[in-house]
Structure formats: structure tokens, C-alpha cells
PDB file of C-alpha atoms in Angstrom:
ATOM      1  CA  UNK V 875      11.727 -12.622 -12.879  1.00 55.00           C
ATOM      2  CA  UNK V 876       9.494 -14.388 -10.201  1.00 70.00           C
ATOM      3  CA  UNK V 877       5.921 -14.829 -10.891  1.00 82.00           C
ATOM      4  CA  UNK V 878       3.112 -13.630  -8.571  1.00 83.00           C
ATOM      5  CA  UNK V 879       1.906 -17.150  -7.736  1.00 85.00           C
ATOM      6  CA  UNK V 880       5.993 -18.262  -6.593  1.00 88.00           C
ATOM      7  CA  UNK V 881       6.170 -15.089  -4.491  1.00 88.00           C
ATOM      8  CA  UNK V 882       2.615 -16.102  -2.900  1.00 89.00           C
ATOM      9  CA  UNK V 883       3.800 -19.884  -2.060  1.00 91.00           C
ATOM     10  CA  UNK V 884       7.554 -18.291  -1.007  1.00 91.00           C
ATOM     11  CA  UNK V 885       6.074 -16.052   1.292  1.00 91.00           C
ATOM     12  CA  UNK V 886       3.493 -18.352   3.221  1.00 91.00           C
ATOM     13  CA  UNK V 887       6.389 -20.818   3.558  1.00 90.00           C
ATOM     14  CA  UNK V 888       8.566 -18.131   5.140  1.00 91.00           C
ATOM     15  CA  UNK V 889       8.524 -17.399   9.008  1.00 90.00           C
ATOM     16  CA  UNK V 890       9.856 -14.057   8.180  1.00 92.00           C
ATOM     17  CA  UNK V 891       6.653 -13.025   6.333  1.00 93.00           C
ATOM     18  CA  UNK V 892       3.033 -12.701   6.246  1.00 93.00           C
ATOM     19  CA  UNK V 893       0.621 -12.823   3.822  1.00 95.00           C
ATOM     20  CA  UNK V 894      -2.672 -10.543   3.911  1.00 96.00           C
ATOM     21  CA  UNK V 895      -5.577 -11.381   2.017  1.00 96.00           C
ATOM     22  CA  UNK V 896      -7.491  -8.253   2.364  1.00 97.00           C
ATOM     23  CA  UNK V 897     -10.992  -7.303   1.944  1.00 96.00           C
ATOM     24  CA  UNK V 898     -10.849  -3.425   2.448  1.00 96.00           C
ATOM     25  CA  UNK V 899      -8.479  -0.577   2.566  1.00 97.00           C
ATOM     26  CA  UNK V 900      -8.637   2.642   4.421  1.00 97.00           C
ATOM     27  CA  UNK V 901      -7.087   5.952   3.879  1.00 97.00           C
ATOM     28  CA  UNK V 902      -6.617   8.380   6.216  1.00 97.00           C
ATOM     29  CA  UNK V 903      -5.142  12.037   6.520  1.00 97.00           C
ATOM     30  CA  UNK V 904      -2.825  12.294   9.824  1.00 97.00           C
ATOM     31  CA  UNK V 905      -0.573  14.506  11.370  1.00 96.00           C
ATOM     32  CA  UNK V 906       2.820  13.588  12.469  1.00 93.00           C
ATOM     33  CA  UNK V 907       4.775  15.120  15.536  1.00 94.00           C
ATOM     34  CA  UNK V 908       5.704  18.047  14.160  1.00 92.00           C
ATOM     35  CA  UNK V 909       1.795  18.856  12.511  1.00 93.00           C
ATOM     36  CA  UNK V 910       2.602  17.962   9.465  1.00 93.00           C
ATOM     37  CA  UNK V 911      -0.070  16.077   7.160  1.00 94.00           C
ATOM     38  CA  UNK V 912       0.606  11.948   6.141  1.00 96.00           C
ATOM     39  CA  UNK V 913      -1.509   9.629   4.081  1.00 97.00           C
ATOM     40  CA  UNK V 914      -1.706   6.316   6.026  1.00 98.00           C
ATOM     41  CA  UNK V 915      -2.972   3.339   3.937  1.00 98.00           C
ATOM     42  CA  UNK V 916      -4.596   0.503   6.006  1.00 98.00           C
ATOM     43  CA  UNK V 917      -5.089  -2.793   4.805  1.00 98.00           C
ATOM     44  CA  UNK V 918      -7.930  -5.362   6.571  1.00 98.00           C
ATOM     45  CA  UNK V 919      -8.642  -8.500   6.029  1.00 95.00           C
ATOM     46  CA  UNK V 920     -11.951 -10.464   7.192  1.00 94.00           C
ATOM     47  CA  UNK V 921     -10.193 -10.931  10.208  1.00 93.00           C
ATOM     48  CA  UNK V 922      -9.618  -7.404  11.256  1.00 92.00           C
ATOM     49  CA  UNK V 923      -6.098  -7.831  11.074  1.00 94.00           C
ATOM     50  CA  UNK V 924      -4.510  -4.533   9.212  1.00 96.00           C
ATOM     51  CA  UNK V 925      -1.401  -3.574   7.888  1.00 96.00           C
ATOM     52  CA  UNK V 926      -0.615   0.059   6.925  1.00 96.00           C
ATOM     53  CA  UNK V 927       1.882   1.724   5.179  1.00 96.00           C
ATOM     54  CA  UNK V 928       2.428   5.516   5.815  1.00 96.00           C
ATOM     55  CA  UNK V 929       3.196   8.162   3.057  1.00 95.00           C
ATOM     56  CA  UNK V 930       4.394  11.360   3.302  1.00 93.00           C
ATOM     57  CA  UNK V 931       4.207  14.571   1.348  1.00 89.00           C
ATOM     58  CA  UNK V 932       6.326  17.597   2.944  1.00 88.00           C
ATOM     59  CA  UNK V 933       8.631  17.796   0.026  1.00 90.00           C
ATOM     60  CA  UNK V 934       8.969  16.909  -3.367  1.00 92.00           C
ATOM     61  CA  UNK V 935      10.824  13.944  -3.318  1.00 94.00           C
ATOM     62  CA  UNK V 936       8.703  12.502  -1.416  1.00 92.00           C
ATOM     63  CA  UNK V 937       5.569  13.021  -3.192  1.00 91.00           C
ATOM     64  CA  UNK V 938       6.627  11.642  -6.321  1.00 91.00           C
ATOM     65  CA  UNK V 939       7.740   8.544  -4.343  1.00 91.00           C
ATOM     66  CA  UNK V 940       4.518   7.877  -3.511  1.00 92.00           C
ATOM     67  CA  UNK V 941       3.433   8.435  -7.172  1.00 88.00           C
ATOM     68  CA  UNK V 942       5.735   6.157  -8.396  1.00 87.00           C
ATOM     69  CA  UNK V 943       5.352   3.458  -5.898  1.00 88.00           C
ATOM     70  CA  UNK V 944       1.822   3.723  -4.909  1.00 92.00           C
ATOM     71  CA  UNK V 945      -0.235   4.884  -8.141  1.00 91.00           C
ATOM     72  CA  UNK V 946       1.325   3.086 -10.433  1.00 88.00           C
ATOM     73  CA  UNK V 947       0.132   0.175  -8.701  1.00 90.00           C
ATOM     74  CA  UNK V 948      -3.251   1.167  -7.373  1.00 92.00           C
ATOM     75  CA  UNK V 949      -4.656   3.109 -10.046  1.00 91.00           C
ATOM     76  CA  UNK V 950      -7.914   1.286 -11.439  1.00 88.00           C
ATOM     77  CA  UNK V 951      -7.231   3.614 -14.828  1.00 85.00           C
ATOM     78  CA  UNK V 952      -3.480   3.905 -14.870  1.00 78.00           C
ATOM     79  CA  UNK V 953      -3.840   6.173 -17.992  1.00 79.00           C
ATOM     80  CA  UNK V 954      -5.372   8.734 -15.973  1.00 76.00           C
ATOM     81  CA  UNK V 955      -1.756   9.566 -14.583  1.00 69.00           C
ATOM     82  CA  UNK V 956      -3.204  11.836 -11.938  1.00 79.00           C
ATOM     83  CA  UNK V 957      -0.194  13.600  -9.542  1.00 80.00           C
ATOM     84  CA  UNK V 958      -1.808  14.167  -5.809  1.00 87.00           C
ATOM     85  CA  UNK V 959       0.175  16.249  -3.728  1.00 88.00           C
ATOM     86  CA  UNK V 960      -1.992  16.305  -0.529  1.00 92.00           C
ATOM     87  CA  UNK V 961      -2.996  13.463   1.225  1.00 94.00           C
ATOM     88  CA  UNK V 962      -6.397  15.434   1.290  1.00 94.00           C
ATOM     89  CA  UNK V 963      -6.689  14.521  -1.894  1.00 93.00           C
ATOM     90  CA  UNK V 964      -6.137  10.947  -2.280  1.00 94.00           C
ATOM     91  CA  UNK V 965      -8.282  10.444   0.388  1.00 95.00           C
ATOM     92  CA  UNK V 966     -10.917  12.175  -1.518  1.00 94.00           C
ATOM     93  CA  UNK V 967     -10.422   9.987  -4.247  1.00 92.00           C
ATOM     94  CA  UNK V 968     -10.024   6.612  -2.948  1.00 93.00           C
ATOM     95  CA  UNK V 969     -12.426   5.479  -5.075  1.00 92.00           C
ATOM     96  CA  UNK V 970      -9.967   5.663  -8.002  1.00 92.00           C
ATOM     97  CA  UNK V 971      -7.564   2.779  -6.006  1.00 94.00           C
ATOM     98  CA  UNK V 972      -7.977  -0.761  -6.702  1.00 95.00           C
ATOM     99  CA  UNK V 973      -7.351  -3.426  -3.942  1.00 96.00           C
ATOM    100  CA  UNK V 974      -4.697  -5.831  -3.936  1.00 96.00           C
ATOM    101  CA  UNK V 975      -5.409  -9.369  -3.751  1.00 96.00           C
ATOM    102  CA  UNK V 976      -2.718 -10.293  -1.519  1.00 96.00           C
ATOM    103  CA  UNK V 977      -0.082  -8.224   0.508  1.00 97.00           C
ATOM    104  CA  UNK V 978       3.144  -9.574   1.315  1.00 96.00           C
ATOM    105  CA  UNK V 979       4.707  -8.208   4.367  1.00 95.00           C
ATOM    106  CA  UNK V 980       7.997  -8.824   5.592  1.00 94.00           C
ATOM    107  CA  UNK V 981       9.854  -8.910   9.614  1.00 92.00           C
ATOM    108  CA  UNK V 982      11.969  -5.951  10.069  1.00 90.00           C
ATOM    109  CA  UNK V 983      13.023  -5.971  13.761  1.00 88.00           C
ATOM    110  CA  UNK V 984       9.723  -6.023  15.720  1.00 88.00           C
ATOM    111  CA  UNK V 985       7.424  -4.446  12.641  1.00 90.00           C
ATOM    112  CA  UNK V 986       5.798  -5.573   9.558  1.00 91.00           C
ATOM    113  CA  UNK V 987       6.830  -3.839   6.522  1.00 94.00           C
ATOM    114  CA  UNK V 988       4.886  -4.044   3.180  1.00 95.00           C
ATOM    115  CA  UNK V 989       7.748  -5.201   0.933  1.00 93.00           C
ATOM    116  CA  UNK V 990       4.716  -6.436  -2.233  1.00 93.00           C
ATOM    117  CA  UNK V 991       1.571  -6.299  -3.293  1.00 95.00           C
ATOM    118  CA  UNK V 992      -0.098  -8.695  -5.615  1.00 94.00           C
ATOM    119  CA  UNK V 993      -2.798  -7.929  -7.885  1.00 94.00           C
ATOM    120  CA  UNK V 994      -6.050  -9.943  -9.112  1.00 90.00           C
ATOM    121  CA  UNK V 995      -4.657  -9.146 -12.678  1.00 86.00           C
ATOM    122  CA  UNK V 996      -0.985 -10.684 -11.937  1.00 83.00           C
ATOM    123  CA  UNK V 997      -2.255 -14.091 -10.900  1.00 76.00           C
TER     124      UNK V 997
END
């Protein structure tokens, strides 16, 4: 198992991959093509450079990806264990999300894909 702090110094030293330090995240409640309702996650740093990540929630599947890969992580109480199934609500209650300290994106074609995110509490 890697360490946060190798990952860090493996991704800076990778032109493949980008490292975001950021300073605020934003969630928002869109609509895709067909109408239906996404959670996109936005990442800035002091720069106003974002990443964002995109979650969706038209079936069940898919919702409990996002609780497995996105609350687990983000939850500042991970006891809670709250379930959203609307991106309504977790925009509602962003204020139960904790900010990563770092996020590590990776080159895929022409985009940037989130592939980790490293926490104050991991370093």
C-alpha cells in the first residue's frame, strides 16, 4: 500500500497528472440531455482553476456508487452513514462534506479525470 505523501510526490513528477490544491468546492444540481437531474462536484483552487467530477442518480446502482465512493470519503462524521438519493439533497447539505487537501487528477485522452483524493487526516 502507497502512502498519501508517495502518491503526492508520484503525481507532481508525472506529466500525465495534476495535482489540485483546493480551497473550495461547489455542488451543483444539473440536468443532463435527456432532463434528468446530476450532482456535479467542482473543485477550485486559489487560482480559479476547477476540476469537477459529475454524479448521477437515475437508478440504483448508481446512487449507491456515489455513496460508496463519494461519502465515504467526504463525510466530516462518517458515522452518520446518511444515503442521499437526490442530488437536491446533497446539495442541501454540503455543509456535512469535508474538503480534500489535495486532488490528484489523471490524462484520459483530452480530459482530466479525478482518479484520488487526499485528505488533511492521511498526510
Amino acid at each position: 500500500m502507497i502512502d498519501s505523501d508517495a502518491k503526492l510526490k508520484q503525481a507532481k513528477l508525472s506529466k500525465n497528472s495534476y495535482v489540485l490544491t483546493p480551497d473550495r468546492i461547489m455542488f451543483e444540481e444539473r440536468n443532463d440531455k435527456n432532463g434528468s437531474p446530476y450532482l456535479e462536484i467542482r473543485y477550485y483552487d486559489h487560482n480559479a482553476q476547477h476540476i469537477s467530477e459529475a454524479h448521477f442518480s437515475s437508478n440504483p446502482s448508481s446512487i449507491k456508487k456515489f455513496n460508496i465512493n463519494f461519502l465515504r470519503s467526504h463525510l466530516r462524521r462518517p458515522e452518520l452513514a446518511v444515503e442521499f438519493t437526490r442530488p437536491k439533497d446533497v446539495v442541501r447539505y454540503q455543509c456535512l462534506f469535508r474538503l480534500p487537501s489535495f486532488v490528484i487528477t489523471g490524462k484520459q485522452h483530452k480530459f482530466w479525470k479525478i482518479t484520488e483524493k487526499v485528505f488533511a487526516e492521511e498526510l
